mmCIF file of C-alpha atoms in Angstrom:
data_model
loop_
_atom_site.group_PDB
_atom_site.id
_atom_site.type_symbol
_atom_site.label_atom_id
_atom_site.label_comp_id
_atom_site.label_asym_id
_atom_site.label_seq_id
_atom_site.Cartn_x
_atom_site.Cartn_y
_atom_site.Cartn_z
ATOM 1 C CA MET F 1 -10.718 26.657 2.489
ATOM 2 C CA ALA F 2 -8.495 29.488 1.239
ATOM 3 C CA SER F 3 -5.912 28.741 -1.400
ATOM 4 C CA ARG F 4 -2.311 28.635 -0.247
ATOM 5 C CA ALA F 5 -0.106 29.945 -3.018
ATOM 6 C CA HIS F 6 3.137 28.089 -3.707
ATOM 7 C CA GLU F 7 2.427 25.509 -1.022
ATOM 8 C CA LEU F 8 1.472 21.875 -1.389
ATOM 9 C CA VAL F 9 -0.854 20.543 1.281
ATOM 10 C CA THR F 10 -0.962 16.854 2.185
ATOM 11 C CA LEU F 11 -4.475 15.681 2.977
ATOM 12 C CA ILE F 12 -5.277 12.571 4.950
ATOM 13 C CA GLY F 13 -8.242 10.309 4.201
ATOM 14 C CA LEU F 14 -9.887 8.527 7.139
ATOM 15 C CA CYS F 15 -12.712 6.031 7.404
ATOM 16 C CA ASP F 16 -15.734 8.071 8.481
ATOM 17 C CA GLY F 17 -18.352 5.434 9.026
ATOM 18 C CA GLU F 18 -20.265 2.981 6.879
ATOM 19 C CA LEU F 19 -22.250 4.323 3.940
ATOM 20 C CA ASP F 20 -25.705 2.905 4.549
ATOM 21 C CA PRO F 21 -27.623 2.907 1.231
ATOM 22 C CA LYS F 22 -30.888 2.999 3.175
ATOM 23 C CA ARG F 23 -29.950 6.415 4.552
ATOM 24 C CA HIS F 24 -27.583 7.889 1.960
ATOM 25 C CA GLN F 25 -27.423 7.827 -1.814
ATOM 26 C CA SER F 26 -23.850 8.292 -2.987
ATOM 27 C CA SER F 27 -22.887 10.123 -6.172
ATOM 28 C CA TYR F 28 -19.790 11.130 -8.106
ATOM 29 C CA LEU F 29 -19.326 13.878 -5.459
ATOM 30 C CA THR F 30 -18.859 11.291 -2.706
ATOM 31 C CA ASN F 31 -15.459 10.217 -1.390
ATOM 32 C CA LYS F 32 -15.822 6.579 -0.462
ATOM 33 C CA VAL F 33 -14.360 3.113 -0.111
ATOM 34 C CA GLY F 34 -16.013 0.225 -1.948
ATOM 35 C CA GLY F 35 -19.607 0.099 -3.121
ATOM 36 C CA GLN F 36 -20.521 0.659 -6.750
ATOM 37 C CA PRO F 37 -18.609 3.400 -8.634
ATOM 38 C CA ASP F 38 -20.583 6.574 -9.387
ATOM 39 C CA CYS F 39 -19.851 8.196 -12.710
ATOM 40 C CA VAL F 40 -19.723 11.870 -13.612
ATOM 41 C CA PRO F 41 -22.784 12.562 -15.818
ATOM 42 C CA GLY F 42 -22.032 12.112 -19.502
ATOM 43 C CA VAL F 43 -19.319 9.467 -19.058
ATOM 44 C CA SER F 44 -20.152 6.051 -20.453
ATOM 45 C CA ARG F 45 -20.102 2.849 -18.434
ATOM 46 C CA GLN F 46 -16.944 0.780 -18.330
ATOM 47 C CA HIS F 47 -16.226 -2.688 -17.036
ATOM 48 C CA PRO F 48 -12.495 -2.721 -16.210
ATOM 49 C CA ARG F 49 -10.782 -6.099 -16.232
ATOM 50 C CA CYS F 50 -7.575 -7.471 -14.768
ATOM 51 C CA GLY F 51 -4.511 -7.099 -16.963
ATOM 52 C CA ARG F 52 -3.261 -10.507 -15.822
ATOM 53 C CA CYS F 53 -6.265 -12.851 -15.601
ATOM 54 C CA ALA F 54 -8.917 -10.749 -17.430
ATOM 55 C CA ALA F 55 -11.360 -11.116 -14.517
ATOM 56 C CA PRO F 56 -13.715 -8.207 -13.747
ATOM 57 C CA LEU F 57 -12.222 -5.812 -11.207
ATOM 58 C CA VAL F 58 -13.760 -4.795 -7.901
ATOM 59 C CA HIS F 59 -14.251 -1.119 -7.074
ATOM 60 C CA VAL F 60 -11.899 -0.094 -4.240
ATOM 61 C CA VAL F 61 -11.933 3.704 -3.851
ATOM 62 C CA GLN F 62 -13.699 6.733 -5.325
ATOM 63 C CA VAL F 63 -12.230 10.214 -4.858
ATOM 64 C CA TYR F 64 -13.895 13.433 -5.999
ATOM 65 C CA CYS F 65 -11.011 15.827 -6.724
ATOM 66 C CA PRO F 66 -11.842 18.735 -9.063
ATOM 67 C CA LEU F 67 -9.025 21.094 -9.981
ATOM 68 C CA GLU F 68 -9.017 24.773 -9.184
ATOM 69 C CA ALA F 69 -9.551 27.051 -12.214
ATOM 70 C CA SER F 70 -11.100 24.176 -14.142
ATOM 71 C CA PRO F 71 -14.765 24.067 -15.245
ATOM 72 C CA TYR F 72 -14.873 20.281 -14.837
ATOM 73 C CA HIS F 73 -16.116 17.998 -12.129
ATOM 74 C CA ARG F 74 -13.408 15.351 -11.686
ATOM 75 C CA THR F 75 -13.525 11.920 -10.065
ATOM 76 C CA LEU F 76 -10.943 9.139 -9.755
ATOM 77 C CA HIS F 77 -11.938 5.489 -9.425
ATOM 78 C CA LEU F 78 -9.508 2.754 -8.362
ATOM 79 C CA PHE F 79 -10.244 -0.874 -9.210
ATOM 80 C CA ALA F 80 -8.370 -4.069 -8.316
ATOM 81 C CA CYS F 81 -8.549 -7.776 -9.043
ATOM 82 C CA PRO F 82 -9.789 -9.752 -6.006
ATOM 83 C CA GLY F 83 -7.996 -12.909 -7.120
ATOM 84 C CA ALA F 84 -5.411 -14.244 -4.661
ATOM 85 C CA GLU F 85 -2.803 -14.778 -7.378
ATOM 86 C CA CYS F 86 -3.216 -11.192 -8.573
ATOM 87 C CA SER F 87 -2.741 -9.628 -5.155
ATOM 88 C CA GLY F 88 -0.027 -6.998 -4.969
ATOM 89 C CA ARG F 89 0.521 -6.732 -8.730
ATOM 90 C CA SER F 90 0.398 -3.361 -10.460
ATOM 91 C CA ASP F 91 -1.037 -4.810 -13.676
ATOM 92 C CA CYS F 92 -4.035 -6.049 -11.683
ATOM 93 C CA TRP F 93 -5.132 -2.508 -10.794
ATOM 94 C CA ARG F 94 -6.825 0.173 -12.908
ATOM 95 C CA VAL F 95 -7.314 3.889 -12.338
ATOM 96 C CA LEU F 96 -10.035 5.686 -14.306
ATOM 97 C CA ARG F 97 -10.443 9.461 -14.392
ATOM 98 C CA SER F 98 -13.860 10.913 -15.242
ATOM 99 C CA GLN F 99 -14.645 14.566 -15.871
ATOM 100 C CA GLY F 100 -17.716 16.544 -16.798
ATOM 101 C CA LEU F 101 -18.602 20.183 -17.279
ATOM 102 C CA GLU F 102 -20.381 21.948 -14.444
ATOM 103 C CA ALA F 103 -23.334 22.809 -16.709
ATOM 104 C CA ALA F 104 -23.775 19.210 -17.875
ATOM 105 C CA ALA F 105 -23.612 17.846 -14.350
ATOM 106 C CA ALA F 106 -26.168 20.393 -13.154
ATOM 107 C CA GLN F 107 -28.704 18.901 -15.542
ATOM 108 C CA GLY F 108 -28.376 15.524 -13.868
ATOM 109 C CA PRO F 109 -30.047 14.397 -10.629
ATOM 110 C CA ASN F 110 -29.310 16.278 -7.435
ATOM 111 C CA PRO F 111 -26.599 14.118 -5.802
ATOM 112 C CA ALA F 112 -26.153 13.414 -2.145
ATOM 113 C CA ARG F 113 -22.999 14.191 -0.254
ATOM 114 C CA GLY F 114 -21.379 12.495 2.691
ATOM 115 C CA PRO F 115 -22.388 12.810 6.346
ATOM 116 C CA PRO F 116 -20.746 15.199 8.802
ATOM 117 C CA LEU F 117 -17.177 14.058 9.554
ATOM 118 C CA SER F 118 -17.077 12.340 12.894
ATOM 119 C CA ALA F 119 -14.478 9.600 12.655
ATOM 120 C CA THR F 120 -12.144 11.325 15.078
ATOM 121 C CA ASP F 121 -12.244 14.324 17.375
ATOM 122 C CA TRP F 122 -9.396 16.001 15.526
ATOM 123 C CA CYS F 123 -11.070 16.140 12.111
ATOM 124 C CA ASP F 124 -14.480 17.456 13.092
ATOM 125 C CA THR F 125 -14.004 20.523 10.915
ATOM 126 C CA ALA F 126 -12.106 18.979 8.001
ATOM 127 C CA ASP F 127 -14.568 18.884 5.130
ATOM 128 C CA ASP F 128 -12.673 19.002 1.845
ATOM 129 C CA TRP F 129 -9.581 17.948 -0.101
ATOM 130 C CA GLY F 130 -8.204 21.491 0.134
ATOM 131 C CA MET F 131 -6.427 23.604 -2.468
ATOM 132 C CA GLU F 132 -3.143 23.340 -4.261
ATOM 133 C CA GLU F 133 -1.021 25.605 -6.378
ATOM 134 C CA GLY F 134 -2.276 26.276 -9.887
ATOM 135 C CA GLY F 135 -0.895 24.577 -12.976
ATOM 136 C CA GLY F 136 -1.508 24.389 -16.700
ATOM 137 C CA GLY F 137 -4.002 22.594 -18.894
ATOM 138 C CA GLY F 138 -7.056 21.372 -17.019
ATOM 139 C CA GLY F 139 -6.139 23.291 -13.881
ATOM 140 C CA GLY F 140 -3.644 22.807 -11.102
ATOM 141 C CA GLY F 141 -5.401 22.890 -7.756
ATOM 142 C CA VAL F 142 -7.929 21.026 -5.729
ATOM 143 C CA LYS F 143 -11.063 22.713 -4.460
ATOM 144 C CA GLU F 144 -13.580 21.817 -1.812
ATOM 145 C CA VAL F 145 -15.086 18.394 -2.325
ATOM 146 C CA GLN F 146 -16.889 17.007 0.684
ATOM 147 C CA GLU F 147 -19.526 19.101 2.414
ATOM 148 C CA GLU F 148 -21.154 18.396 5.717
ATOM 149 C CA ALA F 149 -24.548 17.482 4.343
ATOM 150 C CA ALA F 150 -26.325 14.143 4.606
ATOM 151 C CA ALA F 151 -28.834 12.905 2.057
ATOM 152 C CA PRO F 152 -32.340 12.174 3.384
ATOM 153 C CA GLU F 153 -33.900 8.756 2.998
ATOM 154 C CA ALA F 154 -35.350 8.129 -0.425
ATOM 155 C CA GLU F 155 -39.052 8.787 -0.622
ATOM 156 C CA ALA F 156 -41.578 7.524 -3.138
ATOM 157 C CA GLY F 157 -41.060 10.452 -5.492
ATOM 158 C CA GLU F 158 -37.265 9.883 -5.572
ATOM 159 C CA ALA F 159 -37.387 6.451 -7.186
ATOM 160 C CA ASP F 160 -36.655 7.868 -10.620
ATOM 161 C CA VAL F 161 -33.643 9.792 -9.296
ATOM 162 C CA SER F 162 -32.129 6.659 -7.788
ATOM 163 C CA SER F 163 -32.671 4.840 -11.054
ATOM 164 C CA GLN F 164 -30.857 7.567 -12.984
ATOM 165 C CA LEU F 165 -27.916 7.448 -10.579
ATOM 166 C CA ARG F 166 -27.606 3.708 -11.038
ATOM 167 C CA ASP F 167 -27.572 4.183 -14.805
ATOM 168 C CA LEU F 168 -24.607 6.539 -14.445
ATOM 169 C CA SER F 169 -22.473 3.861 -12.766
ATOM 170 C CA LEU F 170 -19.065 3.200 -14.335
ATOM 171 C CA GLY F 171 -19.656 -0.494 -13.983
ATOM 172 C CA ASP F 172 -22.886 -2.386 -13.487
ATOM 173 C CA SER F 173 -23.107 -5.100 -10.885
ATOM 174 C CA GLN F 174 -21.805 -8.213 -12.590
ATOM 175 C CA GLN F 175 -22.447 -11.754 -11.504
ATOM 176 C CA GLY F 176 -19.509 -13.178 -9.602
ATOM 177 C CA VAL F 177 -17.848 -9.816 -8.968
ATOM 178 C CA PRO F 178 -17.761 -8.995 -5.243
ATOM 179 C CA VAL F 179 -18.896 -5.577 -4.072
ATOM 180 C CA LEU F 180 -16.988 -4.201 -1.112
ATOM 181 C CA ARG F 181 -18.732 -2.691 1.895
ATOM 182 C CA PRO F 182 -18.969 1.077 1.325
ATOM 183 C CA PHE F 183 -17.495 3.572 3.779
ATOM 184 C CA PHE F 184 -17.345 7.351 3.699
ATOM 185 C CA ILE F 185 -13.888 8.928 3.558
ATOM 186 C CA GLY F 186 -13.376 11.904 5.854
ATOM 187 C CA VAL F 187 -10.587 14.406 5.214
ATOM 188 C CA ALA F 188 -8.076 16.267 7.383
ATOM 189 C CA GLU F 189 -4.955 18.277 6.652
ATOM 190 C CA GLU F 190 -1.880 16.438 7.866
ATOM 191 C CA SER F 191 -0.479 19.655 9.320
ATOM 192 C CA ASP F 192 -3.539 19.984 11.549
ATOM 193 C CA LEU F 193 -2.912 16.652 13.244
ATOM 194 C CA GLY F 194 0.212 17.785 15.084
ATOM 195 C CA GLY F 195 -1.594 20.043 17.565
ATOM 196 C CA GLU F 196 -4.199 17.512 18.636
ATOM 197 C CA GLU F 197 -4.077 14.495 20.883
ATOM 198 C CA VAL F 198 -3.954 11.209 18.974
ATOM 199 C CA ASP F 199 -3.015 7.625 19.783
ATOM 200 C CA LEU F 200 0.736 7.880 19.307
ATOM 201 C CA GLN F 201 1.469 5.073 21.751
ATOM 202 C CA HIS F 202 0.081 2.440 19.404
ATOM 203 C CA ALA F 203 2.097 3.797 16.473
ATOM 204 C CA GLU F 204 5.247 3.852 18.611
ATOM 205 C CA GLU F 205 4.680 0.230 19.620
ATOM 206 C CA LEU F 206 4.366 -0.815 15.975
ATOM 207 C CA LEU F 207 7.590 0.948 15.049
ATOM 208 C CA ARG F 208 9.543 -0.458 17.987
ATOM 209 C CA GLU F 209 8.233 -3.966 17.337
ATOM 210 C CA TYR F 210 9.478 -3.706 13.785
ATOM 211 C CA GLU F 211 12.856 -2.361 14.915
ATOM 212 C CA ARG F 212 13.359 -5.205 17.407
ATOM 213 C CA ARG F 213 12.430 -7.865 14.893
ATOM 214 C CA GLU F 214 14.425 -6.526 11.954
ATOM 215 C CA GLY F 215 17.397 -4.943 13.685
ATOM 216 C CA VAL F 216 16.693 -1.363 12.582
ATOM 217 C CA ALA F 217 16.881 1.588 14.953
ATOM 218 C CA VAL F 218 15.637 5.081 14.119
ATOM 219 C CA VAL F 219 17.223 7.868 16.158
ATOM 220 C CA GLU F 220 17.055 11.647 15.996
ATOM 221 C CA LEU F 221 20.230 13.690 15.569
ATOM 222 C CA GLU F 222 20.417 17.413 16.268
ATOM 223 C CA GLY F 223 21.767 20.022 13.919
ATOM 224 C CA GLY F 224 19.750 19.466 10.742
ATOM 225 C CA GLU F 225 19.974 21.989 7.945
ATOM 226 C CA ASP F 226 16.499 23.236 8.759
ATOM 227 C CA GLY F 227 17.289 23.519 12.438
ATOM 228 C CA GLY F 228 15.431 20.345 13.287
ATOM 229 C CA GLY F 229 16.539 16.797 13.870
ATOM 230 C CA GLN F 230 17.793 14.517 11.135
ATOM 231 C CA GLU F 231 16.998 10.828 10.926
ATOM 232 C CA LYS F 232 19.733 8.239 11.211
ATOM 233 C CA TYR F 233 19.104 4.548 10.595
ATOM 234 C CA GLU F 234 21.324 2.159 12.567
ATOM 235 C CA LYS F 235 21.118 -1.230 10.887
ATOM 236 C CA THR F 236 22.498 -4.535 12.095
ATOM 237 C CA LYS F 237 21.011 -7.446 10.172
ATOM 238 C CA ALA F 238 18.416 -5.492 8.282
ATOM 239 C CA ARG F 239 17.034 -6.457 4.884
ATOM 240 C CA HIS F 240 17.493 -4.162 1.909
ATOM 241 C CA GLY F 241 14.982 -1.320 2.028
ATOM 242 C CA ASP F 242 14.304 -1.472 5.780
ATOM 243 C CA ALA F 243 15.399 2.139 6.224
ATOM 244 C CA VAL F 244 12.692 3.160 3.744
ATOM 245 C CA PHE F 245 10.082 1.193 5.648
ATOM 246 C CA SER F 246 11.197 2.673 8.960
ATOM 247 C CA ARG F 247 10.814 6.149 7.513
ATOM 248 C CA PHE F 248 7.349 5.219 6.239
ATOM 249 C CA MET F 249 6.312 4.022 9.708
ATOM 250 C CA LYS F 250 7.690 7.122 11.348
ATOM 251 C CA GLU F 251 5.912 9.413 8.871
ATOM 252 C CA ILE F 252 2.474 7.884 9.490
ATOM 253 C CA SER F 253 2.936 7.425 13.248
ATOM 254 C CA LEU F 254 0.951 10.597 13.931
ATOM 255 C CA CYS F 255 -2.094 9.008 12.310
ATOM 256 C CA PRO F 256 -1.604 5.267 11.672
ATOM 257 C CA GLN F 257 -5.307 4.817 10.800
ATOM 258 C CA GLN F 258 -5.027 6.918 7.633
ATOM 259 C CA ILE F 259 -6.309 5.060 4.574
ATOM 260 C CA LEU F 260 -5.365 7.579 1.892
ATOM 261 C CA ARG F 261 -2.888 10.426 1.326
ATOM 262 C CA TYR F 262 -3.578 13.153 -1.248
ATOM 263 C CA CYS F 263 -1.090 15.718 -2.528
ATOM 264 C CA ARG F 264 -1.308 16.392 -6.263
ATOM 265 C CA GLY F 265 2.116 17.437 -7.517
ATOM 266 C CA GLY F 266 3.758 16.385 -4.247
ATOM 267 C CA LYS F 267 6.039 13.488 -3.388
ATOM 268 C CA PRO F 268 4.752 10.010 -2.569
ATOM 269 C CA LEU F 269 5.618 8.208 0.636
ATOM 270 C CA PHE F 270 7.336 4.981 -0.384
ATOM 271 C CA ILE F 271 6.958 1.892 1.782
ATOM 272 C CA SER F 272 9.809 -0.031 0.157
ATOM 273 C CA GLU F 273 12.809 0.845 -1.974
ATOM 274 C CA PRO F 274 11.471 2.885 -4.942
ATOM 275 C CA PRO F 275 12.678 2.467 -8.523
ATOM 276 C CA SER F 276 15.992 4.204 -9.172
ATOM 277 C CA ASN F 277 14.285 6.528 -11.653
ATOM 278 C CA VAL F 278 10.585 6.922 -10.918
ATOM 279 C CA ALA F 279 10.132 9.318 -13.832
ATOM 280 C CA GLN F 280 11.062 6.536 -16.248
ATOM 281 C CA VAL F 281 8.736 4.043 -14.578
ATOM 282 C CA VAL F 282 5.699 6.321 -14.851
ATOM 283 C CA PRO F 283 4.575 6.376 -18.505
ATOM 284 C CA ALA F 284 3.290 9.413 -20.364
ATOM 285 C CA CYS F 285 -0.444 10.055 -20.487
ATOM 286 C CA GLY F 286 -2.015 7.674 -22.965
ATOM 287 C CA SER F 287 -4.493 10.326 -24.025
ATOM 288 C CA CYS F 288 -2.388 13.450 -24.711
ATOM 289 C CA GLY F 289 1.157 12.126 -24.469
ATOM 290 C CA GLY F 290 2.048 14.592 -21.709
ATOM 291 C CA SER F 291 3.792 13.807 -18.442
ATOM 292 C CA ARG F 292 2.046 12.540 -15.327
ATOM 293 C CA THR F 293 2.300 13.774 -11.750
ATOM 294 C CA PHE F 294 1.786 12.078 -8.404
ATOM 295 C CA GLU F 295 -1.714 12.639 -6.998
ATOM 296 C CA LEU F 296 -2.587 10.191 -4.235
ATOM 297 C CA GLN F 297 -1.777 6.898 -2.585
ATOM 298 C CA LEU F 298 -3.708 4.221 -0.741
ATOM 299 C CA MET F 299 -2.355 3.246 2.665
ATOM 300 C CA PRO F 300 -1.995 -0.123 4.480
ATOM 301 C CA ALA F 301 -4.775 0.614 6.982
ATOM 302 C CA LEU F 302 -7.267 0.454 4.098
ATOM 303 C CA VAL F 303 -6.731 -3.302 3.675
ATOM 304 C CA SER F 304 -8.731 -4.200 6.787
ATOM 305 C CA LEU F 305 -11.791 -2.325 5.419
ATOM 306 C CA LEU F 306 -11.909 -4.218 2.139
ATOM 307 C CA ARG F 307 -14.562 -6.790 2.977
ATOM 308 C CA ARG F 308 -17.328 -8.110 0.809
ATOM 309 C CA LYS F 309 -20.715 -6.460 1.093
ATOM 310 C CA ASP F 310 -22.510 -9.821 1.007
ATOM 311 C CA GLY F 311 -20.755 -10.963 4.165
ATOM 312 C CA GLY F 312 -18.430 -13.335 2.337
ATOM 313 C CA ALA F 313 -14.761 -13.828 2.969
ATOM 314 C CA GLU F 314 -12.444 -10.843 2.977
ATOM 315 C CA ALA F 315 -11.461 -9.789 -0.537
ATOM 316 C CA GLU F 316 -8.024 -11.027 -1.519
ATOM 317 C CA LEU F 317 -6.502 -7.564 -1.719
ATOM 318 C CA GLU F 318 -3.091 -7.135 -0.150
ATOM 319 C CA PHE F 319 -0.770 -4.193 -0.669
ATOM 320 C CA GLY F 320 1.601 -1.894 1.136
ATOM 321 C CA THR F 321 0.720 1.249 -0.764
ATOM 322 C CA VAL F 322 -0.799 1.997 -4.166
ATOM 323 C CA LEU F 323 0.661 5.115 -5.793
ATOM 324 C CA VAL F 324 -1.474 6.948 -8.357
ATOM 325 C CA TYR F 325 -0.081 9.239 -11.060
ATOM 326 C CA THR F 326 -2.365 11.300 -13.297
ATOM 327 C CA CYS F 327 -2.001 13.504 -16.347
ATOM 328 C CA LYS F 328 -0.276 16.721 -15.297
ATOM 329 C CA THR F 329 -2.731 18.836 -17.298
ATOM 330 C CA SER F 330 -5.687 16.566 -16.565
ATOM 331 C CA CYS F 331 -6.418 16.481 -20.295
ATOM 332 C CA TRP F 332 -10.040 15.993 -21.282
ATOM 333 C CA THR F 333 -12.049 16.210 -24.463
ATOM 334 C CA ALA F 334 -15.491 17.612 -23.776
ATOM 335 C CA GLY F 335 -18.173 15.239 -24.946
ATOM 336 C CA SER F 336 -15.831 12.266 -25.311
ATOM 337 C CA GLY F 337 -17.983 10.215 -22.949
ATOM 338 C CA SER F 338 -15.157 7.872 -21.917
ATOM 339 C CA ALA F 339 -13.068 7.786 -18.759
ATOM 340 C CA VAL F 340 -9.305 8.224 -19.126
ATOM 341 C CA ASP F 341 -6.897 5.538 -17.941
ATOM 342 C CA GLU F 342 -4.291 6.776 -15.481
ATOM 343 C CA PHE F 343 -1.285 5.011 -13.979
ATOM 344 C CA CYS F 344 -0.632 3.351 -10.642
ATOM 345 C CA PHE F 345 1.909 0.967 -9.236
ATOM 346 C CA VAL F 346 1.789 -1.180 -6.130
ATOM 347 C CA GLN F 347 4.464 -1.472 -3.488
ATOM 348 C CA THR F 348 4.446 -4.441 -1.134
ATOM 349 C CA ASP F 349 4.497 -3.944 2.616
ATOM 350 C CA PRO F 350 7.260 -6.182 4.045
ATOM 351 C CA ASP F 351 5.291 -6.466 7.302
ATOM 352 C CA GLN F 352 1.654 -6.298 6.218
ATOM 353 C CA GLN F 353 0.475 -7.973 9.431
ATOM 354 C CA LEU F 354 1.302 -4.835 11.412
ATOM 355 C CA PHE F 355 -1.740 -3.084 9.988
ATOM 356 C CA LYS F 356 -4.331 -5.831 10.484
#
């Protein structure tokens, strides 16, 4: 995909089928939900724990998102506490960023990529996280990440390769820690969704159901500054923050099944009233002391996919959206061998049942 100078592109993550370990071997290059985390070669194992109850965290999402003009592979891992009492709390989530030089990664085993994207007709040709405008430090853009290539079944001579990949995991399988069913994440540009036929009727029904129940009406007014319509929220007995939620529902109505939104350096889509000063809420990078920038967010539709791999009860993970902020320069010390902690905070969906 060609770089688009001075333009931020929002990318949409979609469930693209179950990742069957008998057919595909995932790696740090794989965008996926659940399963075991795959580490960039050279980064040591970590066992993240809950900041509230100290229980081991379950792996929720892995996103391969290298930056343009950077020599590093780059992967983000999101973890969360499956405990019911920890659900929806920001201190019960962890975000780890791993990087590794191209040369070092090339010495490792040849990793498998995801299967051809086929979740929906309108993202048949979407195969990467796109590009973004350049920045300083570790780079400021995102380059192609998911290729249409499936890994063959492991043969006898590949046993050693699989073993090496397991050794590179950020966290070993620990007794009592559930592993979520793994799914591939397919990618599409949000701007590409407008020209295709999608199920807008279902999204409209969800929005109208919410409006009837909460007394909020969203109407379009002509004469906006950009020549388009402006939104007006007519509230009767609405709770505080309902206008924000209505805007959220309207924004995702084109693709309500999206499980992830990616736009490094862009603006997040809040599901409830955001803090008055987000910049003060997001702390500086704990590694270099520099500022952080928004990178991605998990969406409500992801909740229904978070089920235990062993067939047990659904993991106790509830959220409206999880917003992830990372170091603006993506600071990294070559050879450090340790993943960098990034920041995220959780917003609660006032009507979570709409997405189940």
